[in-house]
C-alpha cells in the first residue's frame, strides 16, 4: 500500500514537472484562440462578420468590408484571396487589401506562437525546468503592447461605435498577460530539479549562443523588417532613402493618404481628408506593431537564450522557431499573392522591387 502511494506521488510530481498547468493552458486557448480566429478571418475572409454587431462596427471602422462580397452565394469571393485582382486601381484598392491580409497573417503568426507550443507540447519540453519562460515573458510584453495600442485608439473607436470590440480585445490581451505573468513568477519560485549533467556541443559553453548562423540571419532579415515596421508604426508616411521604391510602396498601401508627411505634396493633396482615413492608419500601424513583436521574439531566441548548463537552450529556441516558421510562411504567402497587383502600382516594372525584396527576406 505504501509503495503504491509513493509511486502515485512520483507520477503526479512528474506530471506537474512536465505539463503546462491546466488553468494557463485553458486561458491561452480561450484568449489567444479567440484572437487567432479573428486573425484567420482577417487573412482568409477579410470583412466577414463573425462576432455580431461589435465586430461589424470594428470592420466598418477599419474599412475591411469593402472587399467582402457574398452576392453570388458559395461562388462569391467573400473577402478571400480569390478577391485579389491582378491590377491595382483606385476603385479596388489592392494596396489597402494587402495591408488587411498581411495584418491578419502577422497577427495569426503571433497568436500561434503562444498556442502551438502549449497545446502541442513536445515530450522534451518540460514546464518545471523553465523551458517556457522565454515564451511567457515575450508573449506578456507583446500582449501588453497590443492592449496599450488598442486603448490608445479608444477615442477613435468611440467615434465609429467600435469601442465595445476594441475594449473586448484589449481586455482579452490583458487577461492573458496577467495569467501568464502569475505563472511565470511561479516558475521562478519552483525548486530547480536535479538533472544529470549533459555534454555540451563541441566548442560551446553554457553562455554560448545556440546557433550563430541563425542569429546572423535574424539580425540581417528581422533587423531590416523591424526597421521598416518601426517606420510604419512611429513615423507612418515618412519615406526612407532605402529600400528602393519605398515611395511607391507607401503610395500603394495608402500611407500618403492617411499619414501625409508635413510640408510634402501629399500633405497638400490629402491633408484635409487624412482624418477621414483614421481606420486605415490604425490597421497599417497594427500590422507594423505585430511585425515588431514577432521580430522581437526572433531576436530573443537568437541573442538572449543561451545553451545553459543543462543544454536546454536549443529546446527553448525550438519553441520559437517552429511557430515562427509557420508565421513567416503565412506572411510570405500573402506577399506572393499580391505581387501581380503590386506590379501595376507603378507605370514601370520597378514598382514591384520593394515587395519582391520583402518577399525574399521572408
JSON list of N, CA and C in Angstrom, two decimals, residues 8-35:
[
{"chain": "A", "resi": 8, "resn": "UNK", "atom": "N", "xyz": [2.45, 6.59, -6.86]},
{"chain": "A", "resi": 8, "resn": "UNK", "atom": "CA", "xyz": [1.44, 7.54, -7.36]},
{"chain": "A", "resi": 8, "resn": "UNK", "atom": "C", "xyz": [1.91, 8.98, -7.16]},
{"chain": "A", "resi": 9, "resn": "UNK", "atom": "N", "xyz": [2.54, 9.26, -6.02]},
{"chain": "A", "resi": 9, "resn": "UNK", "atom": "CA", "xyz": [3.03, 10.61, -5.76]},
{"chain": "A", "resi": 9, "resn": "UNK", "atom": "C", "xyz": [4.14, 10.98, -6.74]},
{"chain": "A", "resi": 10, "resn": "UNK", "atom": "N", "xyz": [5.00, 10.03, -7.08]},
{"chain": "A", "resi": 10, "resn": "UNK", "atom": "CA", "xyz": [6.06, 10.29, -8.04]},
{"chain": "A", "resi": 10, "resn": "UNK", "atom": "C", "xyz": [5.49, 10.57, -9.43]},
{"chain": "A", "resi": 11, "resn": "UNK", "atom": "N", "xyz": [4.45, 9.84, -9.79]},
{"chain": "A", "resi": 11, "resn": "UNK", "atom": "CA", "xyz": [3.82, 10.06, -11.09]},
{"chain": "A", "resi": 11, "resn": "UNK", "atom": "C", "xyz": [3.20, 11.46, -11.15]},
{"chain": "A", "resi": 12, "resn": "UNK", "atom": "N", "xyz": [2.50, 11.86, -10.08]},
{"chain": "A", "resi": 12, "resn": "UNK", "atom": "CA", "xyz": [1.89, 13.19, -10.05]},
{"chain": "A", "resi": 12, "resn": "UNK", "atom": "C", "xyz": [2.95, 14.29, -10.09]},
{"chain": "A", "resi": 13, "resn": "UNK", "atom": "N", "xyz": [4.06, 14.07, -9.38]},
{"chain": "A", "resi": 13, "resn": "UNK", "atom": "CA", "xyz": [5.14, 15.07, -9.39]},
{"chain": "A", "resi": 13, "resn": "UNK", "atom": "C", "xyz": [5.75, 15.18, -10.79]},
{"chain": "A", "resi": 14, "resn": "UNK", "atom": "N", "xyz": [5.88, 14.03, -11.46]},
{"chain": "A", "resi": 14, "resn": "UNK", "atom": "CA", "xyz": [6.44, 14.04, -12.81]},
{"chain": "A", "resi": 14, "resn": "UNK", "atom": "C", "xyz": [5.50, 14.78, -13.77]},
{"chain": "A", "resi": 15, "resn": "UNK", "atom": "N", "xyz": [4.20, 14.59, -13.60]},
{"chain": "A", "resi": 15, "resn": "UNK", "atom": "CA", "xyz": [3.23, 15.29, -14.45]},
{"chain": "A", "resi": 15, "resn": "UNK", "atom": "C", "xyz": [3.30, 16.80, -14.23]},
{"chain": "A", "resi": 16, "resn": "UNK", "atom": "N", "xyz": [3.38, 17.21, -12.94]},
{"chain": "A", "resi": 16, "resn": "UNK", "atom": "CA", "xyz": [3.46, 18.64, -12.65]},
{"chain": "A", "resi": 16, "resn": "UNK", "atom": "C", "xyz": [4.75, 19.24, -13.20]},
{"chain": "A", "resi": 17, "resn": "UNK", "atom": "N", "xyz": [5.81, 18.44, -13.20]},
{"chain": "A", "resi": 17, "resn": "UNK", "atom": "CA", "xyz": [7.08, 18.94, -13.71]},
{"chain": "A", "resi": 17, "resn": "UNK", "atom": "C", "xyz": [7.07, 19.08, -15.23]},
{"chain": "A", "resi": 18, "resn": "UNK", "atom": "N", "xyz": [6.29, 18.24, -15.91]},
{"chain": "A", "resi": 18, "resn": "UNK", "atom": "CA", "xyz": [6.31, 18.24, -17.37]},
{"chain": "A", "resi": 18, "resn": "UNK", "atom": "C", "xyz": [5.22, 19.10, -17.99]},
{"chain": "A", "resi": 19, "resn": "UNK", "atom": "N", "xyz": [3.97, 18.89, -17.59]},
{"chain": "A", "resi": 19, "resn": "UNK", "atom": "CA", "xyz": [2.85, 19.50, -18.31]},
{"chain": "A", "resi": 19, "resn": "UNK", "atom": "C", "xyz": [2.64, 20.97, -17.92]},
{"chain": "A", "resi": 20, "resn": "UNK", "atom": "N", "xyz": [2.17, 21.74, -18.90]},
{"chain": "A", "resi": 20, "resn": "UNK", "atom": "CA", "xyz": [1.76, 23.12, -18.65]},
{"chain": "A", "resi": 20, "resn": "UNK", "atom": "C", "xyz": [0.54, 23.10, -17.73]},
{"chain": "A", "resi": 21, "resn": "UNK", "atom": "N", "xyz": [0.47, 23.97, -16.71]},
{"chain": "A", "resi": 21, "resn": "UNK", "atom": "CA", "xyz": [-0.70, 24.00, -15.82]},
{"chain": "A", "resi": 21, "resn": "UNK", "atom": "C", "xyz": [-2.00, 24.14, -16.60]},
{"chain": "A", "resi": 22, "resn": "UNK", "atom": "N", "xyz": [-3.01, 23.43, -16.14]},
{"chain": "A", "resi": 22, "resn": "UNK", "atom": "CA", "xyz": [-4.28, 23.38, -16.86]},
{"chain": "A", "resi": 22, "resn": "UNK", "atom": "C", "xyz": [-4.93, 24.75, -17.00]},
{"chain": "A", "resi": 23, "resn": "UNK", "atom": "N", "xyz": [-4.88, 25.55, -15.94]},
{"chain": "A", "resi": 23, "resn": "UNK", "atom": "CA", "xyz": [-5.53, 26.86, -16.00]},
{"chain": "A", "resi": 23, "resn": "UNK", "atom": "C", "xyz": [-4.84, 27.77, -17.01]},
{"chain": "A", "resi": 24, "resn": "UNK", "atom": "N", "xyz": [-3.52, 27.71, -17.06]},
{"chain": "A", "resi": 24, "resn": "UNK", "atom": "CA", "xyz": [-2.79, 28.50, -18.04]},
{"chain": "A", "resi": 24, "resn": "UNK", "atom": "C", "xyz": [-3.13, 28.05, -19.45]},
{"chain": "A", "resi": 25, "resn": "UNK", "atom": "N", "xyz": [-3.15, 26.74, -19.65]},
{"chain": "A", "resi": 25, "resn": "UNK", "atom": "CA", "xyz": [-3.48, 26.21, -20.97]},
{"chain": "A", "resi": 25, "resn": "UNK", "atom": "C", "xyz": [-4.88, 26.65, -21.39]},
{"chain": "A", "resi": 26, "resn": "UNK", "atom": "N", "xyz": [-5.84, 26.58, -20.46]},
{"chain": "A", "resi": 26, "resn": "UNK", "atom": "CA", "xyz": [-7.22, 26.97, -20.76]},
{"chain": "A", "resi": 26, "resn": "UNK", "atom": "C", "xyz": [-7.31, 28.46, -21.09]},
{"chain": "A", "resi": 27, "resn": "UNK", "atom": "N", "xyz": [-6.57, 29.28, -20.34]},
{"chain": "A", "resi": 27, "resn": "UNK", "atom": "CA", "xyz": [-6.60, 30.73, -20.57]},
{"chain": "A", "resi": 27, "resn": "UNK", "atom": "C", "xyz": [-6.03, 31.07, -21.95]},
{"chain": "A", "resi": 28, "resn": "UNK", "atom": "N", "xyz": [-4.89, 30.49, -22.27]},
{"chain": "A", "resi": 28, "resn": "UNK", "atom": "CA", "xyz": [-4.27, 30.77, -23.57]},
{"chain": "A", "resi": 28, "resn": "UNK", "atom": "C", "xyz": [-5.16, 30.26, -24.70]},
{"chain": "A", "resi": 29, "resn": "UNK", "atom": "N", "xyz": [-5.75, 29.09, -24.51]},
{"chain": "A", "resi": 29, "resn": "UNK", "atom": "CA", "xyz": [-6.64, 28.55, -25.53]},
{"chain": "A", "resi": 29, "resn": "UNK", "atom": "C", "xyz": [-7.84, 29.44, -25.75]},
{"chain": "A", "resi": 30, "resn": "UNK", "atom": "N", "xyz": [-8.40, 29.99, -24.67]},
{"chain": "A", "resi": 30, "resn": "UNK", "atom": "CA", "xyz": [-9.58, 30.85, -24.80]},
{"chain": "A", "resi": 30, "resn": "UNK", "atom": "C", "xyz": [-9.21, 32.22, -25.37]},
{"chain": "A", "resi": 31, "resn": "UNK", "atom": "N", "xyz": [-8.17, 32.85, -24.82]},
{"chain": "A", "resi": 31, "resn": "UNK", "atom": "CA", "xyz": [-7.82, 34.22, -25.24]},
{"chain": "A", "resi": 31, "resn": "UNK", "atom": "C", "xyz": [-7.14, 34.24, -26.61]},
{"chain": "A", "resi": 32, "resn": "UNK", "atom": "N", "xyz": [-6.01, 33.56, -26.71]},
{"chain": "A", "resi": 32, "resn": "UNK", "atom": "CA", "xyz": [-5.31, 33.54, -27.99]},
{"chain": "A", "resi": 32, "resn": "UNK", "atom": "C", "xyz": [-6.11, 32.79, -29.05]},
{"chain": "A", "resi": 33, "resn": "UNK", "atom": "N", "xyz": [-6.90, 31.82, -28.63]},
{"chain": "A", "resi": 33, "resn": "UNK", "atom": "CA", "xyz": [-7.73, 31.08, -29.58]},
{"chain": "A", "resi": 33, "resn": "UNK", "atom": "C", "xyz": [-8.74, 32.00, -30.25]},
{"chain": "A", "resi": 34, "resn": "UNK", "atom": "N", "xyz": [-9.42, 32.82, -29.45]},
{"chain": "A", "resi": 34, "resn": "UNK", "atom": "CA", "xyz": [-10.41, 33.75, -30.00]},
{"chain": "A", "resi": 34, "resn": "UNK", "atom": "C", "xyz": [-9.75, 34.78, -30.91]},
{"chain": "A", "resi": 35, "resn": "UNK", "atom": "N", "xyz": [-8.59, 35.31, -30.48]},
{"chain": "A", "resi": 35, "resn": "UNK", "atom": "CA", "xyz": [-7.89, 36.29, -31.29]},
{"chain": "A", "resi": 35, "resn": "UNK", "atom": "C", "xyz": [-7.33, 35.65, -32.57]}
]
